[in-house]
């Protein structure tokens, strides 16, 4: 990460101006857990060092008030860990950890009330809900559902593989993309008790071998966009918020025409205006960019931007909607790009910075 920064200077940077962000990692090579950075709003990231030592914190979620951070601990015996945030120092204090009752938890999300945490166990194919108690502590699970089924890809879809816990914007439903079954499973969510029950219909169906991984709702909640890991494509659904159901209206590739190499879709997000959608390609090591037709929900490809880092997993747009950060898991780097809010295009904001095996970025909410 360049020349060493003295302790006094580092304290000054930590307590200075800028946006605080946390980076989740796989604890391989020289990574030890979650790292903190300060973003100056002009394209520069300053490392604050290790925020908390914890095993394989591969996905992070921060509560709306910026007081607590939650991380999955991806492994055979999955855990979820709660941390208190010291925003001045860029440090995290562990509060407690709970078992996710499954293998390899890969995603977690906080509901709209801030009282419940949903976690997806990828390898074992299950979903679990935990109460968030006073002081940010995680209580014992309030709900647990084991998925069943398989898909047509015998290697990757031999069983269920839940990949995300996505609360609907109105907090009435929990959507769970299941890579193993080509379904986005829909649950009714009880925000008073933290319970989930199967919706009717019980799921949205994607194309075969699609491998649904993550989803995002449009700003007006009329549409949902699902990224397929196996297909490296995006499926657009017309969403009925009154029923938690959806109908597919489009499927579109994330890759350039003629590309024949390794493909693996990863993350998906909209810019803060909702005019442009971005999705990351592993293998091709790029971000696919689409213009959103807000009337129909459909997407038009407007380019694929090479990132210059290897294996982009999660990525994030900063709160100002002016920069996009993409982690290169296998090159141990974070690349920063200028985002043009009028065209949606990305241009490099400078050389990528070193970061140990990064896989998730979470911005601290503005005070």
Short mmCIF file of C-alpha atoms in Angstrom, two decimals:
data_model
loop_
_atom_site.label_atom_id
_atom_site.label_comp_id
_atom_site.label_asym_id
_atom_site.label_seq_id
_atom_site.Cartn_x
_atom_site.Cartn_y
_atom_site.Cartn_z
CA UNK A 1 0.00 0.00 0.00
CA UNK A 2 2.93 2.29 -0.46
CA UNK A 3 5.00 4.00 2.21
CA UNK A 4 4.10 3.41 5.82
CA UNK A 5 1.89 6.03 7.47
CA UNK A 6 2.84 7.13 10.97
CA UNK A 7 0.41 6.58 13.83
CA UNK A 8 -0.18 10.30 14.39
CA UNK A 9 -0.81 10.95 10.69
CA UNK A 10 -3.12 7.94 10.46
CA UNK A 11 -5.21 9.22 13.37
CA UNK A 12 -5.48 12.57 11.63
CA UNK A 13 -6.68 10.97 8.41
CA UNK A 14 -9.19 8.78 10.26
CA UNK A 15 -10.71 11.75 12.04
CA UNK A 16 -10.62 14.02 8.98
CA UNK A 17 -13.21 14.75 6.34
CA UNK A 18 -14.40 12.24 3.79
CA UNK A 19 -16.59 9.20 3.50
CA UNK A 20 -15.75 6.13 5.52
CA UNK A 21 -16.05 2.77 3.81
CA UNK A 22 -15.40 -0.77 4.95
CA UNK A 23 -14.07 -3.58 2.79
CA UNK A 24 -14.93 -7.22 3.44
CA UNK A 25 -12.41 -9.83 2.34
CA UNK A 26 -11.59 -13.49 2.17
CA UNK A 27 -8.99 -14.11 4.87
CA UNK A 28 -6.44 -15.63 2.53
CA UNK A 29 -2.89 -14.53 1.74
CA UNK A 30 -2.26 -11.45 3.92
CA UNK A 31 -5.89 -10.59 4.69
CA UNK A 32 -7.08 -10.73 8.30
CA UNK A 33 -10.67 -9.45 8.13
CA UNK A 34 -12.45 -6.14 7.50
CA UNK A 35 -10.47 -3.07 6.41
CA UNK A 36 -11.37 0.62 6.54
CA UNK A 37 -10.70 3.38 4.02
CA UNK A 38 -11.41 7.09 3.86
CA UNK A 39 -12.67 8.47 0.53
CA UNK A 40 -12.04 12.18 -0.05
CA UNK A 41 -14.84 12.65 -2.60
CA UNK A 42 -12.39 13.50 -5.39
CA UNK A 43 -11.22 9.99 -6.29
CA UNK A 44 -8.62 9.30 -3.58
CA UNK A 45 -8.81 6.38 -1.15
CA UNK A 46 -6.70 6.48 2.01
CA UNK A 47 -6.22 3.19 3.87
CA UNK A 48 -6.94 3.20 7.61
CA UNK A 49 -5.82 -0.38 8.11
CA UNK A 50 -7.48 -3.38 9.70
CA UNK A 51 -10.82 -2.42 11.24
CA UNK A 52 -11.59 -5.83 12.74
CA UNK A 53 -10.02 -9.26 12.60
CA UNK A 54 -12.65 -11.84 11.62
CA UNK A 55 -12.78 -14.90 9.36
CA UNK A 56 -13.94 -14.57 5.73
CA UNK A 57 -16.21 -11.50 6.07
CA UNK A 58 -17.34 -11.83 2.46
CA UNK A 59 -20.42 -9.61 2.67
CA UNK A 60 -21.19 -6.59 4.85
CA UNK A 61 -24.28 -4.59 5.81
CA UNK A 62 -24.43 -1.34 7.80
CA UNK A 63 -27.54 -0.11 9.65
CA UNK A 64 -29.23 3.09 8.50
CA UNK A 65 -27.85 5.16 11.40
CA UNK A 66 -24.28 4.02 10.80
CA UNK A 67 -23.88 2.57 14.28
CA UNK A 68 -23.51 -1.14 13.55
CA UNK A 69 -21.95 -3.30 10.87
CA UNK A 70 -22.90 -6.93 10.24
CA UNK A 71 -20.75 -9.46 8.41
CA UNK A 72 -21.16 -13.03 7.30
CA UNK A 73 -18.29 -15.35 8.17
CA UNK A 74 -18.24 -17.65 5.17
CA UNK A 75 -17.23 -21.20 6.00
CA UNK A 76 -18.42 -24.76 6.53
CA UNK A 77 -19.89 -23.69 9.87
CA UNK A 78 -21.32 -20.33 8.92
CA UNK A 79 -21.53 -17.41 11.33
CA UNK A 80 -22.84 -13.85 11.32
CA UNK A 81 -21.04 -11.25 13.42
CA UNK A 82 -22.22 -7.89 14.76
CA UNK A 83 -19.82 -4.96 15.20
CA UNK A 84 -20.10 -1.49 16.72
CA UNK A 85 -18.63 1.21 14.45
CA UNK A 86 -16.14 3.79 15.65
CA UNK A 87 -16.44 6.20 12.73
CA UNK A 88 -13.71 8.54 13.99
CA UNK A 89 -11.03 5.87 14.15
CA UNK A 90 -12.38 3.67 11.35
CA UNK A 91 -12.46 0.69 13.69
CA UNK A 92 -14.99 -2.01 14.55
CA UNK A 93 -15.67 -3.58 17.95
CA UNK A 94 -17.08 -7.09 17.89
CA UNK A 95 -20.39 -7.39 19.77
CA UNK A 96 -21.30 -11.05 19.22
CA UNK A 97 -21.49 -13.85 16.68
CA UNK A 98 -24.27 -16.34 15.97
CA UNK A 99 -24.42 -19.53 13.96
CA UNK A 100 -26.26 -19.28 10.63
CA UNK A 101 -27.12 -23.00 10.86
CA UNK A 102 -25.71 -23.53 7.40
CA UNK A 103 -22.60 -23.62 5.25
CA UNK A 104 -20.99 -20.66 3.52
CA UNK A 105 -23.26 -17.70 4.28
CA UNK A 106 -22.64 -15.30 1.38
CA UNK A 107 -25.07 -12.40 1.81
CA UNK A 108 -26.97 -10.54 4.52
CA UNK A 109 -29.35 -7.59 4.65
CA UNK A 110 -31.15 -5.49 7.25
CA UNK A 111 -34.90 -4.98 6.95
CA UNK A 112 -36.53 -1.51 6.79
CA UNK A 113 -37.31 -1.42 10.50
CA UNK A 114 -33.68 -2.08 11.41
CA UNK A 115 -34.82 -4.88 13.72
CA UNK A 116 -34.12 -7.96 11.58
CA UNK A 117 -31.16 -9.41 9.68
CA UNK A 118 -31.64 -11.86 6.82
CA UNK A 119 -28.79 -14.22 5.88
CA UNK A 120 -28.42 -16.58 2.90
CA UNK A 121 -26.38 -19.79 3.33
CA UNK A 122 -25.04 -20.57 -0.15
CA UNK A 123 -23.71 -24.13 0.01
CA UNK A 124 -26.44 -25.59 2.21
CA UNK A 125 -29.17 -23.59 0.44
CA UNK A 126 -31.05 -22.06 3.36
CA UNK A 127 -32.29 -18.70 4.60
CA UNK A 128 -32.32 -17.48 8.22
CA UNK A 129 -33.63 -14.39 10.05
CA UNK A 130 -32.06 -12.97 13.23
CA UNK A 131 -33.42 -10.26 15.55
CA UNK A 132 -31.22 -7.20 16.03
CA UNK A 133 -31.42 -6.42 19.72
CA UNK A 134 -30.60 -3.35 21.79
CA UNK A 135 -26.99 -2.35 21.31
CA UNK A 136 -26.79 -4.06 17.91
CA UNK A 137 -26.51 -7.56 19.35
CA UNK A 138 -27.82 -10.48 17.27
CA UNK A 139 -30.34 -12.75 18.99
CA UNK A 140 -31.26 -16.34 18.23
CA UNK A 141 -32.87 -17.02 14.88
CA UNK A 142 -36.55 -16.12 14.53
CA UNK A 143 -36.97 -18.05 11.25
CA UNK A 144 -35.12 -20.68 9.23
CA UNK A 145 -36.09 -22.29 5.92
CA UNK A 146 -34.18 -25.01 4.08
CA UNK A 147 -34.63 -24.81 0.31
CA UNK A 148 -35.03 -27.92 -1.86
CA UNK A 149 -34.68 -28.67 -5.54
CA UNK A 150 -32.06 -28.54 -8.29
CA UNK A 151 -31.47 -27.20 -11.81
CA UNK A 152 -30.36 -28.49 -15.18
CA UNK A 153 -26.62 -27.80 -14.66
CA UNK A 154 -25.52 -30.95 -12.85
CA UNK A 155 -22.28 -29.43 -11.58
CA UNK A 156 -23.48 -26.06 -10.32
CA UNK A 157 -27.18 -26.78 -9.73
CA UNK A 158 -27.07 -30.16 -8.01
CA UNK A 159 -29.02 -28.66 -5.10
CA UNK A 160 -30.30 -25.34 -3.77
CA UNK A 161 -27.81 -22.48 -3.42
CA UNK A 162 -29.37 -19.39 -1.86
CA UNK A 163 -27.35 -16.33 -2.82
CA UNK A 164 -29.09 -13.26 -1.38
CA UNK A 165 -31.57 -12.07 1.24
CA UNK A 166 -33.43 -9.15 -0.39
CA UNK A 167 -36.19 -7.41 1.55
CA UNK A 168 -38.72 -5.71 -0.71
CA UNK A 169 -38.77 -1.88 -0.47
CA UNK A 170 -42.13 -1.97 1.37
CA UNK A 171 -40.70 -4.60 3.79
CA UNK A 172 -43.62 -6.98 3.15
CA UNK A 173 -41.63 -9.62 1.31
CA UNK A 174 -38.25 -11.32 1.34
CA UNK A 175 -36.86 -12.36 -2.06
CA UNK A 176 -34.17 -15.05 -2.18
CA UNK A 177 -32.36 -15.69 -5.48
CA UNK A 178 -31.50 -19.41 -5.55
CA UNK A 179 -28.70 -20.18 -8.01
CA UNK A 180 -29.31 -23.92 -7.72
CA UNK A 181 -32.97 -23.95 -8.72
CA UNK A 182 -33.27 -21.04 -11.18
CA UNK A 183 -35.86 -19.48 -8.88
CA UNK A 184 -36.19 -16.23 -7.00
CA UNK A 185 -38.06 -17.55 -3.98
CA UNK A 186 -40.68 -15.18 -2.56
CA UNK A 187 -41.61 -15.11 1.14
CA UNK A 188 -44.12 -13.03 3.03
CA UNK A 189 -42.23 -11.25 5.79
CA UNK A 190 -43.71 -10.54 9.23
CA UNK A 191 -41.83 -7.48 10.48
CA UNK A 192 -43.45 -7.74 13.92
CA UNK A 193 -42.15 -11.24 14.62
CA UNK A 194 -39.34 -11.74 12.14
CA UNK A 195 -41.17 -14.61 10.48
CA UNK A 196 -41.22 -15.72 6.85
CA UNK A 197 -43.87 -17.86 5.12
CA UNK A 198 -44.04 -19.03 1.50
CA UNK A 199 -45.71 -16.54 -0.81
CA UNK A 200 -48.29 -17.46 -3.46
CA UNK A 201 -46.85 -17.84 -6.05
CA UNK A 202 -43.84 -19.23 -4.20
CA UNK A 203 -41.19 -18.09 -6.66
CA UNK A 204 -40.28 -16.29 -9.88
CA UNK A 205 -38.73 -18.51 -12.57
CA UNK A 206 -35.67 -17.50 -14.58
CA UNK A 207 -34.33 -19.09 -17.76
CA UNK A 208 -32.68 -22.54 -17.35
CA UNK A 209 -28.99 -22.41 -16.34
CA UNK A 210 -29.43 -18.75 -15.46
CA UNK A 211 -28.20 -19.12 -11.86
CA UNK A 212 -29.90 -16.16 -10.13
CA UNK A 213 -27.44 -14.48 -7.79
CA UNK A 214 -28.46 -10.94 -6.79
CA UNK A 215 -31.35 -8.60 -7.55
CA UNK A 216 -32.25 -4.93 -7.28
CA UNK A 217 -35.59 -3.13 -7.53
CA UNK A 218 -36.16 -0.11 -9.75
CA UNK A 219 -36.58 3.23 -7.98
CA UNK A 220 -40.35 3.16 -8.53
CA UNK A 221 -40.50 -0.54 -7.52
CA UNK A 222 -42.30 -1.48 -10.74
CA UNK A 223 -39.44 -3.68 -11.93
CA UNK A 224 -36.79 -6.00 -10.53
CA UNK A 225 -33.46 -6.81 -12.15
CA UNK A 226 -31.79 -10.18 -11.49
CA UNK A 227 -28.18 -11.00 -12.38
CA UNK A 228 -27.48 -14.58 -13.44
CA UNK A 229 -24.12 -15.97 -12.36
CA UNK A 230 -24.15 -18.92 -14.76
CA UNK A 231 -25.59 -17.05 -17.74
CA UNK A 232 -23.74 -13.74 -17.19
CA UNK A 233 -27.02 -12.09 -18.12
CA UNK A 234 -29.70 -9.92 -16.57
CA UNK A 235 -33.35 -10.85 -16.44
CA UNK A 236 -35.87 -8.03 -16.12
CA UNK A 237 -39.10 -8.70 -14.22
CA UNK A 238 -42.25 -6.62 -14.04
CA UNK A 239 -42.95 -6.61 -10.30
CA UNK A 240 -46.36 -6.60 -8.61
CA UNK A 241 -45.68 -5.04 -5.20
CA UNK A 242 -49.18 -5.90 -3.95
CA UNK A 243 -48.51 -9.64 -4.36
CA UNK A 244 -44.73 -9.98 -4.29
CA UNK A 245 -44.95 -11.68 -7.68
CA UNK A 246 -43.19 -10.93 -10.96
CA UNK A 247 -43.29 -11.63 -14.69
CA UNK A 248 -40.17 -11.82 -16.88
CA UNK A 249 -40.11 -9.23 -19.69
CA UNK A 250 -36.50 -9.33 -20.94
CA UNK A 251 -33.20 -11.22 -20.75
CA UNK A 252 -30.03 -9.48 -21.92
CA UNK A 253 -26.36 -10.52 -21.99
CA UNK A 254 -23.73 -8.73 -19.91
CA UNK A 255 -20.92 -9.64 -22.31
CA UNK A 256 -19.65 -8.22 -25.61
CA UNK A 257 -20.84 -9.92 -28.78
CA UNK A 258 -18.58 -12.81 -29.77
CA UNK A 259 -16.99 -13.29 -26.35
CA UNK A 260 -16.23 -17.00 -25.76
CA UNK A 261 -14.19 -16.98 -22.57
CA UNK A 262 -15.03 -17.72 -18.94
CA UNK A 263 -18.21 -16.03 -17.79
CA UNK A 264 -19.65 -15.44 -14.34
CA UNK A 265 -22.06 -12.66 -13.41
CA UNK A 266 -21.62 -11.25 -9.93
CA UNK A 267 -23.07 -7.96 -8.63
CA UNK A 268 -25.82 -5.66 -9.89
CA UNK A 269 -26.85 -2.12 -8.96
CA UNK A 270 -28.55 1.00 -10.28
CA UNK A 271 -27.01 4.44 -10.17
CA UNK A 272 -28.74 6.80 -7.74
CA UNK A 273 -30.91 8.35 -10.45
CA UNK A 274 -32.18 4.95 -11.60
CA UNK A 275 -31.27 5.82 -15.19
CA UNK A 276 -28.38 3.37 -15.53
CA UNK A 277 -27.78 -0.19 -14.40
CA UNK A 278 -24.37 -1.77 -13.80
CA UNK A 279 -23.36 -5.43 -13.44
CA UNK A 280 -19.95 -7.06 -12.93
CA UNK A 281 -18.45 -9.80 -15.08
CA UNK A 282 -15.91 -12.18 -13.60
CA UNK A 283 -13.75 -13.86 -16.22
CA UNK A 284 -14.18 -10.92 -18.58
CA UNK A 285 -13.23 -8.64 -15.62
CA UNK A 286 -15.53 -5.81 -16.58
CA UNK A 287 -18.64 -3.80 -15.72
CA UNK A 288 -21.57 -4.00 -18.14
CA UNK A 289 -23.54 -0.74 -18.43
CA UNK A 290 -27.20 -0.45 -19.44
CA UNK A 291 -29.61 2.41 -20.00
CA UNK A 292 -32.95 1.88 -18.22
CA UNK A 293 -36.24 2.61 -19.98
CA UNK A 294 -38.28 3.67 -16.98
CA UNK A 295 -41.61 3.14 -18.75
CA UNK A 296 -41.03 -0.47 -19.82
CA UNK A 297 -38.25 -1.39 -17.40
CA UNK A 298 -36.23 -2.80 -20.28
CA UNK A 299 -32.47 -2.38 -20.67
CA UNK A 300 -30.30 -1.28 -23.56
CA UNK A 301 -26.59 -2.09 -23.48
CA UNK A 302 -24.42 1.04 -23.77
CA UNK A 303 -21.03 -0.56 -23.22
CA UNK A 304 -18.78 -2.90 -21.26
CA UNK A 305 -15.92 -1.25 -19.34
CA UNK A 306 -12.73 -3.25 -18.61
CA UNK A 307 -11.73 -2.77 -14.99
CA UNK A 308 -8.03 -3.56 -15.01
CA UNK A 309 -8.45 -5.72 -11.89
CA UNK A 310 -9.04 -9.47 -11.73
CA UNK A 311 -12.31 -11.14 -10.67
CA UNK A 312 -14.64 -8.25 -9.76
CA UNK A 313 -17.19 -9.55 -7.29
CA UNK A 314 -19.16 -6.90 -5.43
CA UNK A 315 -18.81 -3.23 -6.44
CA UNK A 316 -20.39 -0.03 -5.14
CA UNK A 317 -21.33 3.50 -6.22
CA UNK A 318 -20.41 6.20 -3.69
CA UNK A 319 -23.16 8.31 -2.05
CA UNK A 320 -22.48 11.28 -4.37
CA UNK A 321 -23.18 9.12 -7.47
CA UNK A 322 -19.89 10.34 -8.97
CA UNK A 323 -17.62 7.32 -8.44
CA UNK A 324 -17.79 3.55 -8.76
CA UNK A 325 -15.47 1.25 -6.81
CA UNK A 326 -14.78 -2.30 -8.04
CA UNK A 327 -12.81 -4.89 -6.10
CA UNK A 328 -10.45 -7.28 -7.84
CA UNK A 329 -10.64 -10.35 -5.63
CA UNK A 330 -7.84 -12.24 -7.37
CA UNK A 331 -5.55 -9.24 -7.97
CA UNK A 332 -6.01 -7.78 -4.44
CA UNK A 333 -6.92 -4.33 -5.74
CA UNK A 334 -9.69 -1.75 -5.71
CA UNK A 335 -10.26 0.23 -8.89
CA UNK A 336 -11.96 3.64 -8.83
CA UNK A 337 -13.91 5.06 -11.78
CA UNK A 338 -15.54 8.39 -12.50
CA UNK A 339 -19.25 7.90 -13.19
CA UNK A 340 -20.85 10.32 -15.64
CA UNK A 341 -24.41 10.72 -14.37
CA UNK A 342 -25.59 12.08 -17.74
CA UNK A 343 -24.25 9.26 -19.93
CA UNK A 344 -23.72 6.41 -17.45
CA UNK A 345 -20.20 5.86 -18.73
CA UNK A 346 -17.19 5.01 -16.57
CA UNK A 347 -13.64 6.35 -16.89
CA UNK A 348 -10.65 5.49 -14.74
CA UNK A 349 -10.00 7.79 -11.78
CA UNK A 350 -6.40 6.64 -11.46
CA UNK A 351 -4.35 3.52 -10.70
CA UNK A 352 -5.98 0.76 -8.67
CA UNK A 353 -4.96 0.64 -5.01
CA UNK A 354 -3.76 -2.43 -3.14
CA UNK A 355 -6.26 -4.18 -0.87
CA UNK A 356 -6.00 -7.73 0.48
CA UNK A 357 -8.45 -10.11 -1.31
CA UNK A 358 -11.37 -7.62 -1.35
CA UNK A 359 -14.88 -8.90 -2.07
CA UNK A 360 -17.37 -6.37 -0.64
CA UNK A 361 -17.57 -2.60 -0.08
CA UNK A 362 -19.99 -0.90 2.33
CA UNK A 363 -20.24 2.88 2.73
CA UNK A 364 -21.02 4.41 6.09
CA UNK A 365 -24.34 6.32 5.78
CA UNK A 366 -24.09 10.10 5.98
CA UNK A 367 -24.88 11.59 9.38
#
